[in-house]
Coordinates of C-alpha atoms in Angstrom, one line a residue:
G1 CA -2.2 -28.8 -34.7
E2 CA -1.0 -31.6 -36.9
A3 CA 2.2 -32.2 -34.8
R4 CA 0.1 -32.4 -31.7
Q5 CA -2.2 -34.9 -33.3
V6 CA 0.8 -37.1 -34.2
R7 CA 2.1 -36.9 -30.6
R8 CA -1.3 -38.0 -29.2
Q9 CA -1.4 -40.9 -31.7
Q10 CA 2.1 -42.0 -30.7
R11 CA 1.1 -41.8 -27.0
D12 CA -2.1 -43.8 -27.6
E13 CA -0.3 -46.5 -29.6
F14 CA 2.3 -46.9 -26.8
G15 CA -0.5 -47.0 -24.2
E16 CA -2.2 -49.9 -26.2
L17 CA 1.1 -51.8 -26.5
L18 CA 1.6 -51.4 -22.7
L19 CA -1.8 -52.8 -22.0
R20 CA -1.2 -55.8 -24.2
I21 CA 2.1 -56.5 -22.5
R22 CA 0.5 -56.2 -19.0
G23 CA -2.1 -58.8 -20.1
L24 CA 0.7 -61.4 -20.2
P25 CA 2.3 -62.9 -17.0
A26 CA 5.5 -61.0 -15.9
A27 CA 8.5 -62.8 -17.3
L28 CA 12.2 -61.9 -16.8
P29 CA 13.2 -62.2 -20.5
A30 CA 10.5 -59.7 -21.6
L31 CA 10.9 -57.2 -18.7
P32 CA 13.7 -55.1 -20.3
L33 CA 11.5 -54.5 -23.3
E34 CA 8.4 -53.8 -21.0
L35 CA 10.3 -51.3 -18.8
T36 CA 11.6 -49.5 -22.0
V37 CA 8.0 -49.3 -23.3
I38 CA 6.9 -47.8 -20.0
Y39 CA 9.8 -45.2 -20.2
N40 CA 8.8 -44.3 -23.8
S41 CA 5.1 -44.3 -23.1
L42 CA 5.5 -41.8 -20.1
L43 CA 7.7 -39.5 -22.3
F44 CA 5.1 -39.6 -25.1
T45 CA 2.4 -38.7 -22.5
V46 CA 4.6 -35.7 -21.4
R47 CA 5.1 -34.6 -25.0
A48 CA 1.4 -34.9 -25.9
S49 CA 0.3 -32.8 -22.9
D50 CA 3.2 -30.3 -23.1
S51 CA 2.3 -29.0 -19.6
A52 CA 3.8 -29.0 -16.2
I53 CA 4.2 -32.5 -14.7
K54 CA 2.0 -33.2 -11.7
G55 CA 0.9 -36.1 -9.6
E56 CA 2.4 -39.6 -9.7
A57 CA 3.8 -41.5 -12.6
E58 CA 1.5 -44.5 -12.2
G59 CA 3.1 -46.5 -15.0
I60 CA 6.4 -46.6 -13.1
R61 CA 4.8 -48.2 -10.0
Q62 CA 3.1 -50.8 -12.2
G63 CA 6.5 -51.6 -13.8
L64 CA 8.3 -52.1 -10.5
L65 CA 5.5 -54.4 -9.3
R66 CA 5.9 -56.4 -12.5
V67 CA 9.6 -56.7 -11.8
L68 CA 9.0 -58.0 -8.3
E69 CA 6.3 -60.4 -9.6
A70 CA 8.7 -61.8 -12.1
C71 CA 11.2 -62.4 -9.3
G72 CA 8.6 -64.1 -7.1
A73 CA 8.3 -61.2 -4.7
C74 CA 5.4 -58.8 -3.7
G75 CA 5.3 -55.1 -3.0
Q76 CA 1.7 -54.0 -3.4
H77 CA 1.6 -52.7 0.2
L78 CA 4.7 -50.5 -0.2
G79 CA 4.9 -46.8 -1.0
T80 CA 6.7 -45.8 -4.2
E81 CA 9.9 -44.9 -2.3
E82 CA 10.0 -48.2 -0.4
L83 CA 9.2 -50.0 -3.7
W84 CA 12.2 -48.5 -5.4
Q85 CA 14.4 -49.4 -2.4
K86 CA 13.2 -53.1 -2.5
V87 CA 13.6 -53.4 -6.3
L88 CA 17.1 -51.8 -6.4
Q89 CA 18.4 -53.7 -3.4
E90 CA 16.9 -57.1 -4.2
V91 CA 16.8 -57.4 -8.0
T92 CA 20.3 -58.0 -9.3
V93 CA 19.5 -59.4 -12.8
E94 CA 22.1 -57.7 -15.1
E95 CA 19.7 -57.3 -18.0
L96 CA 17.2 -55.3 -15.9
Q97 CA 19.8 -52.7 -14.5
A98 CA 19.9 -50.4 -17.5
P99 CA 16.0 -50.1 -18.0
L100 CA 15.5 -49.8 -14.2
H101 CA 18.1 -47.0 -14.1
R102 CA 16.4 -45.1 -17.0
L103 CA 13.0 -45.5 -15.3
G104 CA 14.7 -44.2 -12.0
A105 CA 15.7 -41.1 -13.8
L106 CA 12.2 -40.6 -15.0
Q107 CA 10.9 -41.1 -11.5
A108 CA 13.3 -38.5 -10.3
A109 CA 11.8 -36.0 -12.9
W110 CA 8.3 -36.6 -11.4
W111 CA 9.6 -36.1 -7.9
L112 CA 11.5 -33.0 -8.8
A113 CA 8.4 -31.5 -10.3
A114 CA 6.6 -32.2 -7.0
G115 CA 9.4 -30.6 -5.0
R116 CA 10.4 -33.9 -3.4
L117 CA 14.1 -33.2 -3.5
G118 CA 14.8 -35.5 -0.5
S119 CA 13.1 -38.4 -2.4
V120 CA 15.2 -37.7 -5.5
A121 CA 18.5 -37.6 -3.5
G122 CA 17.5 -41.0 -1.8
L123 CA 16.7 -42.5 -5.2
F124 CA 20.1 -41.5 -6.7
E125 CA 21.9 -42.8 -3.7
L126 CA 20.2 -46.1 -4.3
L127 CA 21.1 -46.0 -8.0
S128 CA 24.7 -45.1 -7.3
T129 CA 25.0 -47.7 -4.5
A130 CA 23.7 -50.4 -6.9
E131 CA 26.6 -49.5 -9.2
E132 CA 29.4 -49.0 -6.7
P133 CA 28.6 -50.0 -3.1
G134 CA 30.3 -47.9 -0.4
R135 CA 31.4 -45.0 -2.5
S136 CA 30.6 -41.5 -1.3
H137 CA 29.5 -39.1 -4.0
C138 CA 29.5 -35.7 -2.3
S139 CA 32.6 -33.8 -1.5
E140 CA 32.7 -31.2 1.3
G141 CA 31.0 -27.9 0.3
Q142 CA 29.3 -29.4 -2.7
N143 CA 25.5 -29.6 -3.1
K144 CA 24.5 -33.1 -2.2
L145 CA 21.6 -33.6 -4.6
L146 CA 23.6 -32.2 -7.6
S147 CA 26.6 -34.4 -6.7
L148 CA 24.4 -37.5 -6.6
I149 CA 22.8 -36.8 -9.9
K150 CA 26.2 -36.0 -11.6
A151 CA 27.8 -39.1 -10.1
W152 CA 25.0 -41.3 -11.6
R153 CA 26.4 -43.3 -14.5
V154 CA 24.0 -43.3 -17.5
P155 CA 23.3 -46.9 -18.6
P156 CA 24.2 -47.8 -22.2
E157 CA 21.3 -47.8 -24.6
G158 CA 20.3 -51.4 -25.6
A159 CA 19.5 -52.3 -29.2
S160 CA 16.1 -53.7 -28.3
L161 CA 14.0 -50.5 -28.7
P162 CA 15.0 -46.9 -29.5
L163 CA 14.4 -44.4 -26.7
V164 CA 12.2 -41.3 -27.2
Q165 CA 14.7 -39.3 -25.1
S166 CA 18.2 -40.6 -24.1
A167 CA 19.0 -41.1 -20.4
K168 CA 22.0 -38.9 -21.0
D169 CA 19.8 -35.9 -22.0
L170 CA 17.5 -36.7 -19.1
K171 CA 20.4 -36.6 -16.6
E172 CA 21.4 -33.1 -18.0
I173 CA 17.8 -31.8 -17.5
L174 CA 17.6 -33.3 -14.0
C175 CA 20.9 -31.5 -13.1
T176 CA 19.6 -28.1 -14.4
A177 CA 16.2 -28.5 -12.8
A178 CA 17.7 -29.6 -9.5
A179 CA 20.0 -26.6 -9.4
F180 CA 17.2 -24.2 -10.5
L181 CA 14.7 -25.5 -7.9
Q182 CA 17.2 -25.4 -5.1
G183 CA 18.4 -21.9 -6.1
L184 CA 14.8 -20.7 -5.9
Q185 CA 14.4 -22.4 -2.5
E186 CA 17.5 -20.7 -1.1
L187 CA 16.4 -17.4 -2.7
E188 CA 13.1 -17.6 -0.9
A189 CA 14.8 -18.5 2.4
G190 CA 17.1 -15.4 2.0
N191 CA 20.3 -17.5 1.6
F192 CA 21.4 -15.3 -1.3
P193 CA 25.1 -16.4 -1.8
T194 CA 24.0 -20.1 -2.0
A195 CA 21.1 -19.2 -4.2
L196 CA 23.4 -17.3 -6.6
S197 CA 25.8 -20.2 -6.8
L198 CA 23.0 -22.7 -7.6
L199 CA 21.3 -20.4 -10.1
Q200 CA 24.6 -19.9 -11.9
E201 CA 25.0 -23.7 -12.0
A202 CA 21.5 -23.9 -13.6
A203 CA 22.4 -21.2 -16.1
G204 CA 25.3 -23.3 -17.4
G205 CA 22.9 -26.3 -17.7
F206 CA 20.8 -27.9 -20.4
C207 CA 17.7 -25.8 -21.1
S208 CA 15.7 -23.7 -23.7
K209 CA 16.4 -20.0 -24.2
K210 CA 13.1 -19.2 -22.5
I211 CA 14.2 -21.0 -19.3
L212 CA 17.7 -19.5 -19.5
A213 CA 16.2 -16.0 -19.5
Q214 CA 14.1 -16.9 -16.5
I215 CA 17.2 -18.2 -14.7
Y216 CA 19.0 -14.9 -15.4
T217 CA 16.0 -13.0 -14.2
C218 CA 16.1 -14.9 -10.9
L219 CA 19.9 -14.2 -10.7
G220 CA 19.2 -10.5 -11.2
C221 CA 16.6 -10.6 -8.4
C222 CA 19.0 -12.4 -6.1
A223 CA 21.8 -9.9 -6.8
Q224 CA 19.4 -7.0 -6.2
R225 CA 18.5 -8.5 -2.8
M226 CA 22.2 -8.9 -2.0
G227 CA 22.5 -5.1 -2.5
K228 CA 24.4 -5.5 -5.8
P229 CA 22.3 -3.4 -8.3
Q230 CA 25.0 -3.3 -11.0
T231 CA 25.4 -7.1 -11.0
A232 CA 21.6 -7.4 -11.0
L233 CA 21.4 -5.2 -14.1
Q234 CA 24.0 -7.3 -15.9
H235 CA 22.0 -10.5 -15.3
L236 CA 18.7 -8.8 -16.3
K237 CA 20.2 -7.5 -19.5
R238 CA 21.5 -11.0 -20.2
A239 CA 18.0 -12.3 -19.7
L240 CA 16.6 -9.9 -22.3
Q241 CA 19.5 -10.7 -24.8
V242 CA 18.7 -14.4 -24.5
D243 CA 14.9 -13.9 -24.8
F244 CA 13.6 -10.4 -25.6
Q245 CA 10.1 -11.6 -24.7
C246 CA 11.1 -12.1 -21.0
L247 CA 9.3 -9.0 -19.9
P248 CA 9.6 -9.7 -16.1
A249 CA 13.4 -9.0 -16.6
L250 CA 12.5 -5.5 -18.0
S251 CA 10.1 -4.9 -15.1
H252 CA 12.8 -5.9 -12.5
A253 CA 15.4 -3.7 -14.3
A254 CA 13.1 -0.7 -14.0
A255 CA 12.9 -1.4 -10.2
V256 CA 16.7 -1.6 -10.0
Y257 CA 17.1 1.7 -11.8
H258 CA 14.5 3.2 -9.4
E259 CA 16.6 2.0 -6.5
L260 CA 19.7 3.6 -8.1
G261 CA 17.8 6.9 -8.5
E262 CA 18.4 6.7 -12.3
T263 CA 14.9 8.1 -13.2
D264 CA 15.5 8.7 -16.9
V265 CA 16.6 5.1 -17.6
E266 CA 13.8 3.8 -15.3
L267 CA 11.2 5.7 -17.2
Q268 CA 12.6 4.5 -20.5
A269 CA 12.4 0.9 -19.2
L270 CA 8.8 1.3 -18.0
T271 CA 7.9 2.9 -21.4
L272 CA 9.4 0.0 -23.3
L273 CA 7.6 -2.4 -20.9
Y274 CA 4.2 -0.6 -21.5
E275 CA 4.6 -0.7 -25.2
A276 CA 5.6 -4.4 -25.2
L277 CA 2.7 -5.4 -23.0
G278 CA 0.3 -3.4 -25.3
K279 CA 1.3 -5.5 -28.3
N280 CA -0.6 -8.8 -28.7
P281 CA 1.4 -11.2 -26.6
P282 CA 3.0 -13.9 -28.7
A283 CA 1.0 -17.1 -28.7
A284 CA 2.5 -19.4 -26.1
A285 CA 4.9 -21.0 -28.5
S286 CA 5.2 -24.8 -27.9
S287 CA 8.8 -25.3 -27.0
S288 CA 11.2 -25.4 -29.9
S289 CA 13.0 -28.2 -28.1
C290 CA 12.4 -31.7 -29.6
F291 CA 12.7 -33.2 -26.1
P292 CA 9.5 -34.4 -24.4
M293 CA 11.1 -33.9 -20.9
R294 CA 12.3 -30.3 -20.4
T295 CA 13.4 -28.2 -17.5
E296 CA 10.3 -25.9 -17.7
L297 CA 8.0 -28.9 -17.0
L298 CA 9.8 -29.6 -13.8
V299 CA 10.2 -26.1 -12.3
H300 CA 6.9 -24.4 -11.4
T301 CA 7.1 -23.2 -7.9
P302 CA 5.1 -20.2 -6.4
V303 CA 8.3 -18.2 -5.8
L304 CA 9.1 -18.5 -9.6
T305 CA 5.6 -17.5 -10.5
S306 CA 5.9 -14.5 -8.3
L307 CA 9.3 -13.4 -9.7
L308 CA 8.1 -13.9 -13.3
R309 CA 4.7 -12.3 -12.9
H310 CA 3.7 -10.3 -15.9
Q311 CA 2.5 -6.8 -14.9
H312 CA -0.8 -5.6 -16.4
P313 CA -0.3 -2.6 -18.8
S314 CA -2.4 -0.5 -16.4
E315 CA 0.1 -1.2 -13.5
V316 CA 3.0 0.0 -15.7
K317 CA 1.0 3.1 -16.8
Y318 CA 0.4 3.9 -13.1
L319 CA 4.1 3.4 -12.3
L320 CA 5.0 5.8 -15.1
A321 CA 2.5 8.4 -13.7
Q322 CA 3.7 8.0 -10.1
R323 CA 7.4 8.2 -10.9
C324 CA 6.9 11.3 -13.1
L325 CA 4.9 13.0 -10.2
Q326 CA 7.6 12.1 -7.7
D327 CA 10.3 13.4 -10.0
G328 CA 8.5 16.7 -10.7
R329 CA 7.8 15.9 -14.4
V330 CA 4.3 17.4 -14.0
A331 CA 3.2 17.5 -17.7
D332 CA 4.2 13.8 -18.2
A333 CA 2.6 12.8 -14.9
V334 CA -0.7 14.4 -15.9
E335 CA -0.7 12.7 -19.3
H336 CA 0.0 9.3 -17.7
Y337 CA -2.6 9.7 -14.9
L338 CA -5.3 10.7 -17.4
D339 CA -4.4 7.7 -19.6
F340 CA -4.7 5.5 -16.5
L341 CA -8.1 6.9 -15.6
S342 CA -9.3 6.2 -19.1
L343 CA -8.1 2.6 -18.7
L344 CA -10.1 2.5 -15.5
Q345 CA -13.2 3.4 -17.5
E346 CA -12.5 0.3 -19.7
G347 CA -13.0 -2.0 -16.7
L348 CA -9.5 -2.3 -15.4
Q349 CA -10.5 -3.7 -12.0
Q350 CA -11.4 -7.1 -13.5
Q351 CA -7.9 -7.4 -15.1
V352 CA -5.6 -6.7 -12.2
P353 CA -4.8 -9.2 -9.5
L354 CA -6.1 -8.2 -6.0
D355 CA -3.8 -10.5 -4.0
G356 CA -1.4 -7.8 -3.0
S357 CA 1.1 -8.6 -5.8
S358 CA -0.1 -5.6 -7.9
A359 CA 1.8 -2.3 -7.9
L360 CA -1.4 -0.4 -7.9
P361 CA -2.6 1.5 -4.8
R362 CA -6.3 1.8 -4.0
I363 CA -8.2 3.5 -6.8
P364 CA -9.3 6.6 -4.8
E365 CA -5.6 7.2 -4.0
V366 CA -4.8 7.2 -7.7
F367 CA -7.6 9.8 -8.3
L368 CA -6.1 12.0 -5.5
E369 CA -2.6 11.7 -7.0
A370 CA -4.0 12.6 -10.4
A371 CA -5.7 15.7 -8.8
S372 CA -2.3 16.6 -7.3
A373 CA -0.6 16.4 -10.7
L374 CA -3.4 18.5 -12.3
E375 CA -3.0 21.1 -9.5
Q376 CA 0.7 21.4 -10.1
A377 CA 0.0 21.8 -13.9
G378 CA -2.3 24.7 -13.0
R379 CA -5.4 22.8 -14.1
H380 CA -7.3 23.6 -10.8
Q381 CA -10.8 23.2 -12.1
D382 CA -9.9 19.7 -13.4
A383 CA -8.4 18.8 -10.1
I384 CA -11.6 20.0 -8.3
A385 CA -13.7 17.7 -10.6
V386 CA -11.4 14.7 -10.0
C387 CA -11.7 15.2 -6.2
E388 CA -15.5 15.6 -6.5
E389 CA -15.6 12.1 -7.9
V390 CA -13.7 10.7 -4.9
I391 CA -16.0 12.6 -2.5
R392 CA -19.1 11.3 -4.3
R393 CA -17.9 7.7 -4.4
T394 CA -17.0 7.5 -0.7
A395 CA -20.1 9.4 0.5
D396 CA -21.9 6.2 1.8
L397 CA -18.8 4.4 2.9
V398 CA -17.9 6.4 6.0
P399 CA -20.0 5.8 9.2
R400 CA -21.3 8.9 11.0
V401 CA -19.1 8.2 14.0
L402 CA -15.9 6.3 13.8
R403 CA -14.5 5.3 17.2
V404 CA -10.9 4.1 17.6
E405 CA -9.9 2.7 21.0
E406 CA -6.4 3.2 22.3
R407 CA -6.1 -0.6 22.6
L408 CA -8.2 -2.8 20.5
E409 CA -8.5 -6.2 22.2
Q410 CA -6.6 -8.7 20.0
P411 CA -7.5 -12.2 21.0
E412 CA -5.2 -15.1 20.3
C413 CA -5.6 -16.6 16.8
S414 CA -6.9 -19.8 18.2
S415 CA -9.7 -18.3 20.2
P416 CA -13.2 -18.3 18.7
G417 CA -13.4 -14.5 18.7
A418 CA -10.2 -14.0 16.7
E419 CA -11.8 -14.2 13.3
L420 CA -14.6 -11.8 14.3
A421 CA -12.2 -9.3 15.8
G422 CA -10.0 -9.5 12.8
G423 CA -13.0 -8.8 10.6
L424 CA -14.0 -5.8 12.7
L425 CA -10.5 -4.5 12.6
S426 CA -10.2 -4.7 8.8
Q427 CA -13.7 -3.1 8.5
K428 CA -12.5 -0.2 10.8
K429 CA -9.3 0.1 8.8
E430 CA -11.3 0.3 5.6
S431 CA -13.6 3.0 7.1
L432 CA -10.6 5.0 8.2
C433 CA -9.2 4.8 4.6
C434 CA -12.4 6.0 3.1
L435 CA -12.6 8.9 5.6
A436 CA -9.0 9.8 4.7
W437 CA -9.7 9.8 0.9
R438 CA -12.9 11.8 1.3
A439 CA -11.2 14.4 3.6
A440 CA -8.2 14.6 1.3
G441 CA -10.6 15.3 -1.6
Y442 CA -12.0 18.4 0.3
L443 CA -8.4 19.3 1.3
H444 CA -7.2 19.3 -2.4
Q445 CA -10.3 21.3 -3.4
G446 CA -9.5 23.9 -0.7
W447 CA -6.0 24.4 -2.1
A448 CA -7.3 24.4 -5.7
W449 CA -9.8 27.2 -4.9
A450 CA -7.1 29.1 -3.0
K451 CA -4.9 29.0 -6.2
L452 CA -7.8 30.3 -8.2
G453 CA -7.9 33.3 -5.8
E454 CA -11.3 32.2 -4.4
S455 CA -10.5 32.4 -0.7
K456 CA -14.1 32.1 0.5
E457 CA -14.7 28.9 -1.5
A458 CA -11.4 27.6 -0.3
V459 CA -12.5 28.2 3.4
T460 CA -15.7 26.3 2.7
Q461 CA -13.8 23.2 1.4
F462 CA -11.3 23.3 4.2
S463 CA -14.2 23.6 6.7
R464 CA -15.9 20.6 5.0
C465 CA -12.7 18.6 5.4
L466 CA -12.5 19.5 9.1
S467 CA -16.2 18.8 9.7
D468 CA -15.8 15.3 8.1
L469 CA -12.8 14.6 10.3
L470 CA -15.0 15.2 13.4
R471 CA -16.4 11.7 12.7
L472 CA -13.2 10.3 14.0
Q473 CA -13.2 9.8 17.8
L474 CA -10.1 8.6 19.6
H475 CA -10.7 7.0 22.9
G476 CA -8.3 6.0 25.6
S477 CA -5.8 7.6 28.1
G478 CA -3.3 8.4 25.3
V479 CA -3.9 9.8 21.8
K480 CA -2.1 6.8 20.1
P481 CA -4.5 4.2 18.7
T482 CA -3.9 0.5 18.4
E483 CA -0.8 -0.3 16.4
N484 CA -2.9 -1.9 13.7
L485 CA -4.7 1.4 12.9
Q486 CA -1.8 3.7 13.7
A487 CA -0.8 4.5 10.1
E488 CA -4.4 5.3 9.1
V489 CA -5.0 7.6 12.1
E490 CA -1.6 9.4 11.5
V491 CA -2.7 10.2 7.9
L492 CA -6.1 11.6 9.2
Q493 CA -4.3 13.7 11.8
K494 CA -1.9 15.1 9.1
I495 CA -5.0 15.9 6.8
R496 CA -6.5 17.8 9.8
L497 CA -3.3 19.7 10.4
L498 CA -2.9 20.7 6.7
S499 CA -6.6 21.7 6.5
L500 CA -6.3 23.9 9.5
I501 CA -3.2 25.6 8.2
G502 CA -4.8 26.0 4.8
R503 CA -7.9 27.5 6.2
G504 CA -5.9 29.8 8.5
M505 CA -3.9 31.0 5.5
Q506 CA -7.2 31.9 3.6
F507 CA -8.5 33.7 6.7
L508 CA -5.4 35.8 6.6
E509 CA -6.0 36.5 2.9
L510 CA -9.6 37.6 3.9
G511 CA -8.3 39.8 6.8
R512 CA -10.0 37.5 9.4
H513 CA -7.0 37.4 11.6
K514 CA -8.7 36.2 14.8
E515 CA -10.2 33.2 13.1
A516 CA -6.8 32.5 11.5
L517 CA -5.2 32.7 14.9
L518 CA -7.5 30.0 16.3
D519 CA -6.7 27.7 13.4
F520 CA -3.0 28.0 13.8
Q521 CA -3.3 27.5 17.6
H522 CA -5.4 24.4 17.0
S523 CA -2.7 23.2 14.5
L524 CA -0.1 23.4 17.2
Q525 CA -2.2 21.4 19.6
I526 CA -2.5 18.6 17.0
S527 CA 1.2 18.8 16.0
P528 CA 3.3 20.6 18.6
G529 CA 6.3 22.3 17.1
D530 CA 5.1 22.1 13.5
P531 CA 7.2 24.8 11.8
A532 CA 4.6 25.9 9.3
A533 CA 1.8 26.3 12.0
A534 CA 4.3 28.0 14.4
S535 CA 5.5 30.5 11.7
Y536 CA 2.0 31.4 10.7
L537 CA 1.0 31.8 14.3
V538 CA 3.9 34.3 14.7
Q539 CA 2.8 36.2 11.6
T540 CA -0.8 36.3 12.8
L541 CA 0.1 37.5 16.3
W542 CA 2.3 40.2 14.8
K543 CA -0.6 41.4 12.5
L544 CA -2.9 41.5 15.5
N545 CA -0.3 43.8 17.2
R546 CA 0.3 41.2 19.9
K547 CA 4.0 41.7 19.4
Q548 CA 5.3 40.4 22.7
E549 CA 3.6 37.0 22.2
A550 CA 4.7 37.0 18.5
A551 CA 8.4 37.6 19.6
A552 CA 8.2 34.9 22.3
Q553 CA 6.8 32.4 19.8
W554 CA 9.5 33.4 17.2
Q555 CA 12.3 32.9 19.7
K556 CA 10.8 29.5 20.7
L557 CA 10.6 28.6 17.0
S558 CA 14.2 29.8 16.3
Q559 CA 15.5 27.6 19.1
S560 CA 13.7 24.4 18.1
S561 CA 15.8 21.9 16.2
P562 CA 14.5 20.6 12.8
G563 CA 13.9 17.2 14.4
E564 CA 11.2 18.5 16.7
D565 CA 8.8 19.5 14.0
G566 CA 6.8 16.3 14.1
Q567 CA 7.6 15.6 10.4
Q568 CA 9.4 12.3 11.2
G569 CA 7.9 8.8 11.2
R570 CA 6.1 7.2 8.3
P571 CA 6.4 8.7 4.9
L572 CA 3.2 10.6 3.7
P573 CA 1.0 9.1 1.0
L574 CA 2.0 10.6 -2.4
Y575 CA -1.4 12.4 -2.7
L576 CA -0.6 14.5 0.4
V577 CA 2.9 15.6 -0.5
L578 CA 1.8 18.6 -2.6
C579 CA -0.6 19.8 0.2
L580 CA 2.4 19.6 2.7
E581 CA 4.5 21.8 0.3
Q582 CA 1.6 24.3 -0.1
A583 CA 1.2 24.5 3.7
M584 CA 4.9 25.5 4.2
F585 CA 5.5 29.0 5.4
P586 CA 7.2 31.2 2.8
H587 CA 10.4 32.6 4.5
S588 CA 9.7 36.3 5.3
E589 CA 12.8 38.4 5.8
P590 CA 10.9 41.6 6.6
L591 CA 8.9 39.8 9.4
A592 CA 12.1 38.3 10.9
R593 CA 13.8 41.8 10.8
S594 CA 10.8 43.5 12.4
I595 CA 10.8 41.0 15.3
Q596 CA 14.5 41.2 15.7
D597 CA 14.3 45.1 15.8
Y598 CA 11.4 44.8 18.3
L599 CA 13.5 42.4 20.6
G600 CA 16.5 44.7 20.3
T601 CA 14.4 47.7 21.4
A602 CA 12.8 45.7 24.2
A603 CA 16.3 44.6 25.4
Q604 CA 17.5 48.2 25.5
D605 CA 14.3 49.3 27.4
T606 CA 14.9 46.6 30.1
S607 CA 18.6 47.6 30.5
R608 CA 17.9 51.2 31.2

């Protein structure tokens, strides 16, 4: 608090001095002092605010106009770039060169912060040309902007007035920031080798530990995108060694371990991340650097914000739950999902970004995944209760009839109807999602009751699922809906298939073979060649003593290749994976042997 007050006082005093100087007519002998006061005043302003540099450095423009005024010229009508060009080309007074060059470096800092890299390059070309006309400062293969900044000769410090920050230090910071900014630009553009080289240049530059850790994190992300996970991990570990509070590095490391399939280490990284995020985050420490102008004040681009986004603890808790469920660590998955659901009760939705950057899926999907984990842990009643919550919450969100045309007219973006059509499409997509969640809730309940040995209750839930799905009506010559809704419709069709197989299995348990047969036949209409439905159909026909049909179906099934089972395409949502496993046909050696014996006997009969 006290230090900040001192900085503000210094800024205000320099501001007053500048106003007094400007009250006097512009005179060449006083200009070196005036330009140095502007330089110091701007740096004191930066130090006092201690936040990212934005907008224009108005003091610089005023200084340049004063220089022209003293030389009997005018430049009010010129933009700042043209003003610099006029001053550096026309003002040759020796005593003004050093203060003008220092001010030029400060101008470059403001333009770098605004992402105006071309303006910075142009300015340094002017500064260098003023020193050595005709000399080229960029060799083949080198980065032009960095070459120009490095080639700039720092003016000697005059004895007139001490500088708040030396031009030499400012040059180092400009080099680091220029390399970092361009590295981020190349990373965003997908030019990874160039990005890597620029970011490595930045890492060798002049910056705080906090920024160095951020640069290493970006290097890690770049290496990961280049398909070099081990190199990525080296950079991310280095980031954490430099600054253990650089949590985005830990988050990216967990993602790399996931990519490598190293689940144990990934879970350790996520656990550490969750614990670190749970602790009170350290107060944003004002930089330990004594310099007013620092790299972090010049580099604040959206791509960096995205790479360094701090995950909310609930997102990490969800990732822990999801990874455990995917890896079959059921007890851990249940614990994490239940923790997550309790975080949800604490008003999580207000704390997580809804701009698509979050790792969280939609909340009903998390409930269904939790139900899936509970089922695998044998906690069937709890799974039923969790699904009931999904069914209850989506009750009023699904229209009675949901029509999906084969081809939804998609007007050009520029046409007046485009926005309306887009709105209708997203509304329809949302309704399809709600229908899928609700139907999946009934589907899970059906399987849970089946596991509890309550076949009649299971049949009721499967029937509710199928009844709900009747709301979906596909229209058009083909079954395929518009591309925009394809994924949602595919999920609904898969739920219908799994529900029919589930209900058919329970009909078999209850000895209601004819009803089971209808469900399995219907399943094969939805998904021709589905191995589970085809196997159950064979078994049901055999039980109904329709042996010839059973044998014919069995032969057809034996001849079909695994690729024909309709299981290809998009991956299933995680909350349906367990249902898919439960619907698989248990390999039955006795049934296969019986059919083979039957076929053998039939072959002998025909050969007689």
